[in-house]
Structures are given as structure tokens and as C-alpha cells.
mmCIF file of C-alpha atoms and ligand atoms in Angstrom:
data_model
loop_
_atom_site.group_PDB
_atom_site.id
_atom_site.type_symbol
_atom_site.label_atom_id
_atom_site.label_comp_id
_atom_site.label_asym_id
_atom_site.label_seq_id
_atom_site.Cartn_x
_atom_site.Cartn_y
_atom_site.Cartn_z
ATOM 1 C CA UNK M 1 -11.718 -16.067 16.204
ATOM 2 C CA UNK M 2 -8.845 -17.830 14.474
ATOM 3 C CA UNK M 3 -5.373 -16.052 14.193
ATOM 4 C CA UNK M 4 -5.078 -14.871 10.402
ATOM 5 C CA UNK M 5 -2.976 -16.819 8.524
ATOM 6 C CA UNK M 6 -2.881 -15.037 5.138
ATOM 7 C CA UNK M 7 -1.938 -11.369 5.460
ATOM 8 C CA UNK M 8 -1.753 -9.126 2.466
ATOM 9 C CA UNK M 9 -0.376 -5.392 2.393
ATOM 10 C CA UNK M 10 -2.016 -2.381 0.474
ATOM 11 C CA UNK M 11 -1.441 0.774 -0.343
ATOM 12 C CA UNK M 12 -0.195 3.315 -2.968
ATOM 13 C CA UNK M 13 3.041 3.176 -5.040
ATOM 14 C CA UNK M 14 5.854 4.019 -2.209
ATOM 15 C CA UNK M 15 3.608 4.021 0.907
ATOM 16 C CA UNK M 16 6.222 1.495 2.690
ATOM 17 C CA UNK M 17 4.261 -1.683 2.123
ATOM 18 C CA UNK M 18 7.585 -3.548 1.371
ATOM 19 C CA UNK M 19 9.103 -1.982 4.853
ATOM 20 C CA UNK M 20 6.279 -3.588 6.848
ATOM 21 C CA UNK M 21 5.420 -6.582 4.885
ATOM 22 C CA UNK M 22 9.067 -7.347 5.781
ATOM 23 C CA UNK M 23 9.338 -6.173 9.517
ATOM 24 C CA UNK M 24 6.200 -8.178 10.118
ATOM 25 C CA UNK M 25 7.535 -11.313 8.530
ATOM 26 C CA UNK M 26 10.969 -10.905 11.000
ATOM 27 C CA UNK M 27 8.517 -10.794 14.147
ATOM 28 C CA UNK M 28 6.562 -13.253 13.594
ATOM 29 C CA UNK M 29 9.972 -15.644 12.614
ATOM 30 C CA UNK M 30 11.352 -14.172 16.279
ATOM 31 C CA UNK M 31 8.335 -15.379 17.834
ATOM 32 C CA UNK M 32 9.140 -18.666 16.135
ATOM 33 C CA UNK M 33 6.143 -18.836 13.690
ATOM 34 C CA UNK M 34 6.769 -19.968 9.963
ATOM 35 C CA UNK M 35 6.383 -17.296 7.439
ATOM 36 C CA UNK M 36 6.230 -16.993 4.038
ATOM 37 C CA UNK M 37 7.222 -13.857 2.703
ATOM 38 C CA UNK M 38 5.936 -13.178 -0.927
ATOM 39 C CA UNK M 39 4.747 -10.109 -3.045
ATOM 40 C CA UNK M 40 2.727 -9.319 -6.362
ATOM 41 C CA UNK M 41 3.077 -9.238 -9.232
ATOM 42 C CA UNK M 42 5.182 -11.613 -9.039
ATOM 43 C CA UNK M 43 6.023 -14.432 -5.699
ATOM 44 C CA UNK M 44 6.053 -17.494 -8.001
ATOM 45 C CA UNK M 45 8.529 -17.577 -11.277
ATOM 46 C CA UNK M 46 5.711 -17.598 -13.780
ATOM 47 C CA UNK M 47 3.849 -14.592 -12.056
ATOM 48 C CA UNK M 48 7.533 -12.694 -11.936
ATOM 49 C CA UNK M 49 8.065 -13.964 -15.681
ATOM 50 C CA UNK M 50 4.601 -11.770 -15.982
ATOM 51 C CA UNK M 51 5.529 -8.861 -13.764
ATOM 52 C CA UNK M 52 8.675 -7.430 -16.081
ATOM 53 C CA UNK M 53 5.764 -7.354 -18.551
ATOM 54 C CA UNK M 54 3.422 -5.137 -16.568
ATOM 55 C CA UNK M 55 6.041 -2.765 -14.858
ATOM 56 C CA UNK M 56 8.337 -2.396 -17.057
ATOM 57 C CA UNK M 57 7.885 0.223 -20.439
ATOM 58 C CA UNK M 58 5.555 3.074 -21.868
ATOM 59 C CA UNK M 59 2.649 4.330 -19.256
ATOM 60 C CA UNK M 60 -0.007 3.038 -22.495
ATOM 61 C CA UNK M 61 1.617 -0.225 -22.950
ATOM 62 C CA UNK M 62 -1.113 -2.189 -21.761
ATOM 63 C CA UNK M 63 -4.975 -1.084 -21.393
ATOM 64 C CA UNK M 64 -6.512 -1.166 -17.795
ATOM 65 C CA UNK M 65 -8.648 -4.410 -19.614
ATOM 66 C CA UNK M 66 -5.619 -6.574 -20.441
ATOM 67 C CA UNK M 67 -3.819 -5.314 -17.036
ATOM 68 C CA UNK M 68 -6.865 -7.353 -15.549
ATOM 69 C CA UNK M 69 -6.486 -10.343 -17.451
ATOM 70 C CA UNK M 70 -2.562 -10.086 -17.142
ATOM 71 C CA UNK M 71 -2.382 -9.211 -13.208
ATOM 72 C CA UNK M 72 -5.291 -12.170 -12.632
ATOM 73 C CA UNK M 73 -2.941 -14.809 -14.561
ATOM 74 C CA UNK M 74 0.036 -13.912 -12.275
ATOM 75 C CA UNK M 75 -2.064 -14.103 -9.083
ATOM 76 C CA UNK M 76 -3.109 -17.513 -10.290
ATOM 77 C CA UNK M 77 -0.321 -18.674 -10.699
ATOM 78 C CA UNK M 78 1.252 -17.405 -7.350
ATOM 79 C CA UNK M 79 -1.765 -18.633 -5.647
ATOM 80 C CA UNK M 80 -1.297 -22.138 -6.850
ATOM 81 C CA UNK M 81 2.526 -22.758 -6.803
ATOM 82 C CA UNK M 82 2.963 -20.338 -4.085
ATOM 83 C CA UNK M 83 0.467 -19.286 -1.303
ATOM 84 C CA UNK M 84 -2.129 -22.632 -0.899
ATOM 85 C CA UNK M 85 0.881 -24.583 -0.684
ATOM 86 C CA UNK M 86 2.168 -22.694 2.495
ATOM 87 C CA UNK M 87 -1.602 -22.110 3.299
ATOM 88 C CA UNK M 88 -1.812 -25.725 3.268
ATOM 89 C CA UNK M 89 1.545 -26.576 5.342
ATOM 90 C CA UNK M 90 0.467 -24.281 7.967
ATOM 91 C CA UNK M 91 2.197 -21.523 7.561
ATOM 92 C CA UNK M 92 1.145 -17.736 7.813
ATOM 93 C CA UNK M 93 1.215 -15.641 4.446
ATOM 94 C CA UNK M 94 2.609 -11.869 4.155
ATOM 95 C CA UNK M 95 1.641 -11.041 0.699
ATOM 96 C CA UNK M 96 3.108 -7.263 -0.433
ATOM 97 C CA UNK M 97 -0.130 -6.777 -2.476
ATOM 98 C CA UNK M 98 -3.340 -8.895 -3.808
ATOM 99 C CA UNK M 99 -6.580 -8.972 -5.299
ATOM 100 C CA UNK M 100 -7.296 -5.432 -3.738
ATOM 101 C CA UNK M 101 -4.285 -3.873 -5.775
ATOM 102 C CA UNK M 102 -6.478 -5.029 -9.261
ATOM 103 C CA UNK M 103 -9.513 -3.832 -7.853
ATOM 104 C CA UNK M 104 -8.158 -0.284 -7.483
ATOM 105 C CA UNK M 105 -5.480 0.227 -10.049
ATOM 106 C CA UNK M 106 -7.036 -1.547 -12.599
ATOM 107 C CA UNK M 107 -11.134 -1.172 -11.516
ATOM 108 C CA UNK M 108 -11.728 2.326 -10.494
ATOM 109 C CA UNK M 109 -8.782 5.107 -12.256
ATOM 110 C CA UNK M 110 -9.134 4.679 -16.175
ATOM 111 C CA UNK M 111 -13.310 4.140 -15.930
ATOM 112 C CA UNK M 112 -15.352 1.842 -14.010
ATOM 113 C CA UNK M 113 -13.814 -1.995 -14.204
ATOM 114 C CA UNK M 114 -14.801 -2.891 -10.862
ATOM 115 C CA UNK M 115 -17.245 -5.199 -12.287
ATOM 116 C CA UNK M 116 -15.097 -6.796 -14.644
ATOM 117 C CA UNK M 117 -12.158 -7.469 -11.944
ATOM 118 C CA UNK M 118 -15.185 -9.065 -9.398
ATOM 119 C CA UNK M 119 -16.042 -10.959 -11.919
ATOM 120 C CA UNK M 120 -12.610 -12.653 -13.045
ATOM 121 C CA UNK M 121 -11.440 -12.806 -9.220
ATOM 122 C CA UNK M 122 -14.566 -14.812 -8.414
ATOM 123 C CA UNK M 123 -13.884 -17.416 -11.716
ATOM 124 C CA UNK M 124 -10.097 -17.377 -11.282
ATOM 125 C CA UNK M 125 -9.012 -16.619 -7.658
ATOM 126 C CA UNK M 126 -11.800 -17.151 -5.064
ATOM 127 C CA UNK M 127 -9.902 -16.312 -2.431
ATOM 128 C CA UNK M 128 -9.941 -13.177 0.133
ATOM 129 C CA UNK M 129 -7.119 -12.717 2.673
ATOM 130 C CA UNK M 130 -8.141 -13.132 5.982
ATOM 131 C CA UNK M 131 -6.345 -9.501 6.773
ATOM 132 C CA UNK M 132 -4.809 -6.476 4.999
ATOM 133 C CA UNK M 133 -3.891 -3.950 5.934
ATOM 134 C CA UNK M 134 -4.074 -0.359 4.055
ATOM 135 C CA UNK M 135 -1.083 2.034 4.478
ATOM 136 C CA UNK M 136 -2.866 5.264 3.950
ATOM 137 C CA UNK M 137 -0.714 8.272 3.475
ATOM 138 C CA UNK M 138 0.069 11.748 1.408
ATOM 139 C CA UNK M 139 0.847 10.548 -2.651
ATOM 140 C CA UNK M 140 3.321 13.431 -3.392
ATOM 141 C CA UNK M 141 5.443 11.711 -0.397
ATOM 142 C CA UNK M 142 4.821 8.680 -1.610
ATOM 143 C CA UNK M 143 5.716 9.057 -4.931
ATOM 144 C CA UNK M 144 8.846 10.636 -4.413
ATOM 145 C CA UNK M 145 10.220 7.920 -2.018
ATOM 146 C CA UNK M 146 8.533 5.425 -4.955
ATOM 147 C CA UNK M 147 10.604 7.034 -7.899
ATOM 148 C CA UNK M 148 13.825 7.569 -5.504
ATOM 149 C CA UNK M 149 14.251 4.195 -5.363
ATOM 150 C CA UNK M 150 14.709 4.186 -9.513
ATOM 151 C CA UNK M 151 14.141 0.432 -9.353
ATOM 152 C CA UNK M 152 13.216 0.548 -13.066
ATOM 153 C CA UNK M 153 9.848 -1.039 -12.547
ATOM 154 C CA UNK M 154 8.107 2.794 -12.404
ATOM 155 C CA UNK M 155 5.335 2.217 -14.932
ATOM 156 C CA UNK M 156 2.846 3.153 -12.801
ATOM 157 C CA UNK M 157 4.686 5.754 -10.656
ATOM 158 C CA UNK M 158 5.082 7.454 -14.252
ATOM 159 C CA UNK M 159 1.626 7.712 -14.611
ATOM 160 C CA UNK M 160 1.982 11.043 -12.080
ATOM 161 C CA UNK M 161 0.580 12.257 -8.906
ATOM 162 C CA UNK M 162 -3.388 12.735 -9.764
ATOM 163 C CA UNK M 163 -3.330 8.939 -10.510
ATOM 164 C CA UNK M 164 -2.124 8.565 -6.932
ATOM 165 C CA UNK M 165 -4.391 10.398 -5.655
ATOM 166 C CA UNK M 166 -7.373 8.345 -7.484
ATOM 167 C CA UNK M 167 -5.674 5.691 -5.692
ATOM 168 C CA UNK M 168 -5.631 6.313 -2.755
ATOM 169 C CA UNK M 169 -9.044 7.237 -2.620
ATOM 170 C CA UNK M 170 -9.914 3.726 -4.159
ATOM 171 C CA UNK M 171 -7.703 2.457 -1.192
ATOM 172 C CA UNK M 172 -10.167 4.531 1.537
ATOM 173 C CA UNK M 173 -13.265 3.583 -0.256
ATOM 174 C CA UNK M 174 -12.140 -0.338 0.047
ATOM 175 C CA UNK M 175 -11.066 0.001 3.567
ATOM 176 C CA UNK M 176 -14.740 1.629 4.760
ATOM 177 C CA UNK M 177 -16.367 -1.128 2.451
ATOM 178 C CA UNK M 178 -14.564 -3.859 4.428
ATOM 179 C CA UNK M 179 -13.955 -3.307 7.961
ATOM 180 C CA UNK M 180 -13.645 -7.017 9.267
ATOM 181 C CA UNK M 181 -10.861 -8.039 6.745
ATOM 182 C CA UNK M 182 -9.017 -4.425 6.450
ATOM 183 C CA UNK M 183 -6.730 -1.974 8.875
ATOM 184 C CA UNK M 184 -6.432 1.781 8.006
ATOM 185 C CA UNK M 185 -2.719 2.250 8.753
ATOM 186 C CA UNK M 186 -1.605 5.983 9.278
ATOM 187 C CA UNK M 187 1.554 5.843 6.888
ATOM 188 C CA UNK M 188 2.679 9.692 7.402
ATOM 189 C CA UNK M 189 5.020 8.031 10.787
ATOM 190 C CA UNK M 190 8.439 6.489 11.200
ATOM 191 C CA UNK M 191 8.754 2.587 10.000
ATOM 192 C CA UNK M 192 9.220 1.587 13.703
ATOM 193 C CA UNK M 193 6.145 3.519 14.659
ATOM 194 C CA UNK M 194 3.928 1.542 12.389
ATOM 195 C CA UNK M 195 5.557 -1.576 12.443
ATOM 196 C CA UNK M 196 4.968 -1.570 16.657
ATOM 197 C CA UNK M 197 0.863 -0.397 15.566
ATOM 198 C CA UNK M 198 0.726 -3.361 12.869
ATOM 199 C CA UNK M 199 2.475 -5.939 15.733
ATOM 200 C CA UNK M 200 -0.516 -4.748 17.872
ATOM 201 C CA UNK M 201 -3.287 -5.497 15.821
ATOM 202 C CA UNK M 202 -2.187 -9.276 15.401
HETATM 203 P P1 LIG K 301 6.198 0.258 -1.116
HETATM 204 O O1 LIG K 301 6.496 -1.204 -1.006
HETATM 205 O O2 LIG K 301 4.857 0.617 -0.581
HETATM 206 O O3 LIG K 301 6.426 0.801 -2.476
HETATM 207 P P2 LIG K 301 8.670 0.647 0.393
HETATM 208 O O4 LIG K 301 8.530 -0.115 1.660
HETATM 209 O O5 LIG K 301 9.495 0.040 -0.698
HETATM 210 O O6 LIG K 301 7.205 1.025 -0.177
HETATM 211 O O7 LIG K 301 9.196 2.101 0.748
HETATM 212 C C1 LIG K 301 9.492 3.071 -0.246
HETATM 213 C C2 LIG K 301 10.731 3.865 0.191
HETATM 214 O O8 LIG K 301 10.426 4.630 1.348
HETATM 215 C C3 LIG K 301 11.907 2.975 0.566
HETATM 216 O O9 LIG K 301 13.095 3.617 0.149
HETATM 217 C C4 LIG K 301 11.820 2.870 2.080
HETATM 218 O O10 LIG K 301 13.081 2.676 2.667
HETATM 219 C C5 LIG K 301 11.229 4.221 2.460
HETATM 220 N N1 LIG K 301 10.318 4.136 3.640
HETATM 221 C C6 LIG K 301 9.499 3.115 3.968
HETATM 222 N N2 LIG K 301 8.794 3.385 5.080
HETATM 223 C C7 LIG K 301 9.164 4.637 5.468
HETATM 224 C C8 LIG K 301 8.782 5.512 6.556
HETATM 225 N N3 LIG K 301 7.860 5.161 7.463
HETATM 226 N N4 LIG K 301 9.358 6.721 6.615
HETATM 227 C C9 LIG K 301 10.280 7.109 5.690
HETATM 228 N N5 LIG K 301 10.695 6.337 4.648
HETATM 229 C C10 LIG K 301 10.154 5.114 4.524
HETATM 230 P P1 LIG K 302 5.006 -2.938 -6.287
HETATM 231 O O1 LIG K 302 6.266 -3.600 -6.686
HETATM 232 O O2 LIG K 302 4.397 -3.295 -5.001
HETATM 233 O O3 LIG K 302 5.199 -1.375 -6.446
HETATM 234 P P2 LIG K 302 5.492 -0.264 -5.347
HETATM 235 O O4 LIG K 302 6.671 -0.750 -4.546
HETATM 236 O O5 LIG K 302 5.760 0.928 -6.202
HETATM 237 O O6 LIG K 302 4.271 -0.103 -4.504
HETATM 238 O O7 LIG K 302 3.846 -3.194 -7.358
HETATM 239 C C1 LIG K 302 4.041 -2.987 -8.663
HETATM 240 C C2 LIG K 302 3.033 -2.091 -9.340
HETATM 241 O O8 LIG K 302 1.970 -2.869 -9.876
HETATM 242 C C3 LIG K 302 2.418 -1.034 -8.476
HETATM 243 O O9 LIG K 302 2.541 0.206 -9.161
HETATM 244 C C4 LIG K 302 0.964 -1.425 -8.422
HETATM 245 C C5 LIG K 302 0.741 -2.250 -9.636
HETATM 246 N N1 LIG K 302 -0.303 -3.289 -9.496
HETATM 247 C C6 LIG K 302 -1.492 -3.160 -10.199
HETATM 248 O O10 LIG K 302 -1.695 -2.172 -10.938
HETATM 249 N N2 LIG K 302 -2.448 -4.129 -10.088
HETATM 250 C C7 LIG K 302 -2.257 -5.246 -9.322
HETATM 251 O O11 LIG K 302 -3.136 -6.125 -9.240
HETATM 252 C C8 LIG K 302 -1.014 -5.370 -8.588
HETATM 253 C C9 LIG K 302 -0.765 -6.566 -7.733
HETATM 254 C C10 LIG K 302 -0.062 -4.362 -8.713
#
């Protein structure tokens, strides 16, 4: 097996994906590897251009539909000016969020969309990470360490704590559909903890 070179991070709305995505990226620099750091939405400055308009406003702004098409055109274009360029130049890719993010907050909590994102990933993407891994842990903690951080960029944070918990469950479902590419990661620990579990697994 060849070491994974593009890594993505999942998980609910405050479940320390940023944390890890970044102590990850610091390791693997230590150990003298070339990293790219990025996130989504956002990681290229026409995909960030596009994240102030999906994070930003009223909860209804935006239907779960045109989220889709909105969230797909930002991962193209991080995915072309961004991540197959450092793909390309050999280096490894920690992505905080991708293509799993649309499939659950856009495909399975306001009806069933999954078919819909499949179907524009597959014409407009095409391209799976070759690991994630899902930070499972308890939404009411998550959200509170989410909104604490007041960043401003709470849209979906303000859509409350049974949307979480949808989420979370779309999070599980996804990990048990795709054991080769995805790690469950128990969230509910200290940072060091996990970061030491995640180190482990590469
Ligand atoms: P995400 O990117 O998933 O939204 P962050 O990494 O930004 O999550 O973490 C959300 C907040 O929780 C931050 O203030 C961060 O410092 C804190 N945090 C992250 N990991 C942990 C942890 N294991 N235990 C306690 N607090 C944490
Ligand atoms: P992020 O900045 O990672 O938020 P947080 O730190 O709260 O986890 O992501 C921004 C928000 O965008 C987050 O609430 C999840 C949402 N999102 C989607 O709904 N669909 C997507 O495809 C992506 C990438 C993010």
C-alpha cells in the first residue's frame, strides 16, 4: 500500500477538525515531509470569495439545492488552483473538510440529496481522498466550543443542536459505508490524546 497523500478531516461543526488538521500538518513538517495545509469552503481565493457567501447570514439564505451547486463550485476551484497542484508536486494534502462535508450537510438533513450531490461530485470533482478521518463526538459539546469561538461564520451552528445531531449520524453512516478510506476518531478526549491516535494510524 502507498502512504496517503491527500488527507481530508470530517466531522461536525466544533468537533476539533481544525486542532488536528493542524497538529497533523506540524508532524508531518517535523518529520521533514512537505505539507499543504488547506480547508473548505474555501483553500483557494475564489473558493474563500464563495465561502463568506455560504457562512455568513440568515439560517434560510440559501436552499440545501443551491448549497450543492455553491459548495461544488468552491471545491472546484480549490481542487484545481489548489490541491492537484500540490498533488502533482508531491506533496501530502490535509484538507479541513471535502466532498464528504456536501454529502452530509447538504445530502441527508433537509430531505434526501444524496443523489443529487453523487451526481455533481462525479461530473465536477472526481476525486476521493485517499484518507479521512471522522471526529465523532457529543453535538451539544460541540456546538458550544463551535459558537464560543463567535468567528462570525455560524450559519450553520445557528441552525441548532437537532441539526447536529442529523449530522453526526450522516457522519457514522459514511464512516461504516467506507471503511478503507475513513477513521472513526473518538473526539470526547484531550487534543494531544487524539492527535498521538491520528499520528498512529499514518
Ligand atoms: P472544528 O474545526 O471541528 O470546528 P476546532 O478545531 O476549531 O473545531 O475546535 C473548536 C474549539 O474547540 C476551539 O476553540 C478549539 O481550541 C477547541 N478544541 C479543539 N479540540 C479540543 C479538545 N480535544 N478538547 C477541548 N477543546 C478542544
Ligand atoms: P468550517 O469552517 O469547517 O466550520 P466548523 O469549524 O464550524 O466546523 O466549515 C464551515 C461550515 O460549512 C460548516 O458548518 C460545515 C459547512 N459545510 C457544508 O455545509 N458543506 C460542505 O460541503 C462544506 C465543505 C462545509
Amino acid at each position: 500500500m502507498t502512504a496517503p497523500r491527500f488527507i481530508t478531516f470530517e466531522g461536525i461543526d466544533g468537533s476539533g477538525k481544525s486542532t488536528q488538521a493542524r497538529a497533523l500538518a506540524q508532524r508531518l513538517k517535523k518529520a521533514g515531509q512537505d505539507v499543504v495545509l488547506t480547508r473548505e469552503p474555501g483553500g483557494s481565493p475564489g473558493a474563500e470569495e464563495i465561502r463568506q457567501l455560504l457562512l455568513t447570514g440568515d439560517p434560510d439564505r440559501w436552499t440545501a439545492e443551491t448549497e450543492i451547486l455553491l459548495f461544488t463550485a468552491a471545491r472546484r476551484d480549490h481542487l484545481e488552483k489548489t490541491i492537484q497542484p500540490a498533488l502533482d508536486a508531491g506533496k501530502i494534502v490535509i484538507s479541513d473538510r471535502f466532498a464528504d462535508s456536501t454529502r452530509v450537510y447538504q445530502g441527508a438533513t433537509r430531505g434526501d440529496l444524496r443523489g443529487t450531490v453523487d451526481q455533481l461530485h462525479d461530473l465536477m470533482i472526481g476525486r476521493e481522498p485517499d484518507l479521512t478521518f471522522i471526529i465523532d463526538m457529543d453535538p451539544a459539546t460541540a456546538l458550544s466550543r463551535g459558537l464560543a469561538r463567535q468567528s462570525g461564520e455560524d450559519r450553520f451552528e445557528d441552525m441548532g443542536l437537532s441539526f447536529q445531531e442529523t449530522l453526526r449520524h450522516g457522519f457514522l453512516s459514511l464512516a461504516h459505508a467506507h471503511p478503507n478510506r475513513c477513521v472513526l476518531i473518538d473526539g470526547n478526549r484531550e487534543a494531544e490524546a487524539i492527535t498521538s491516535e491520528i499520528a498512529a494510524h499514518l
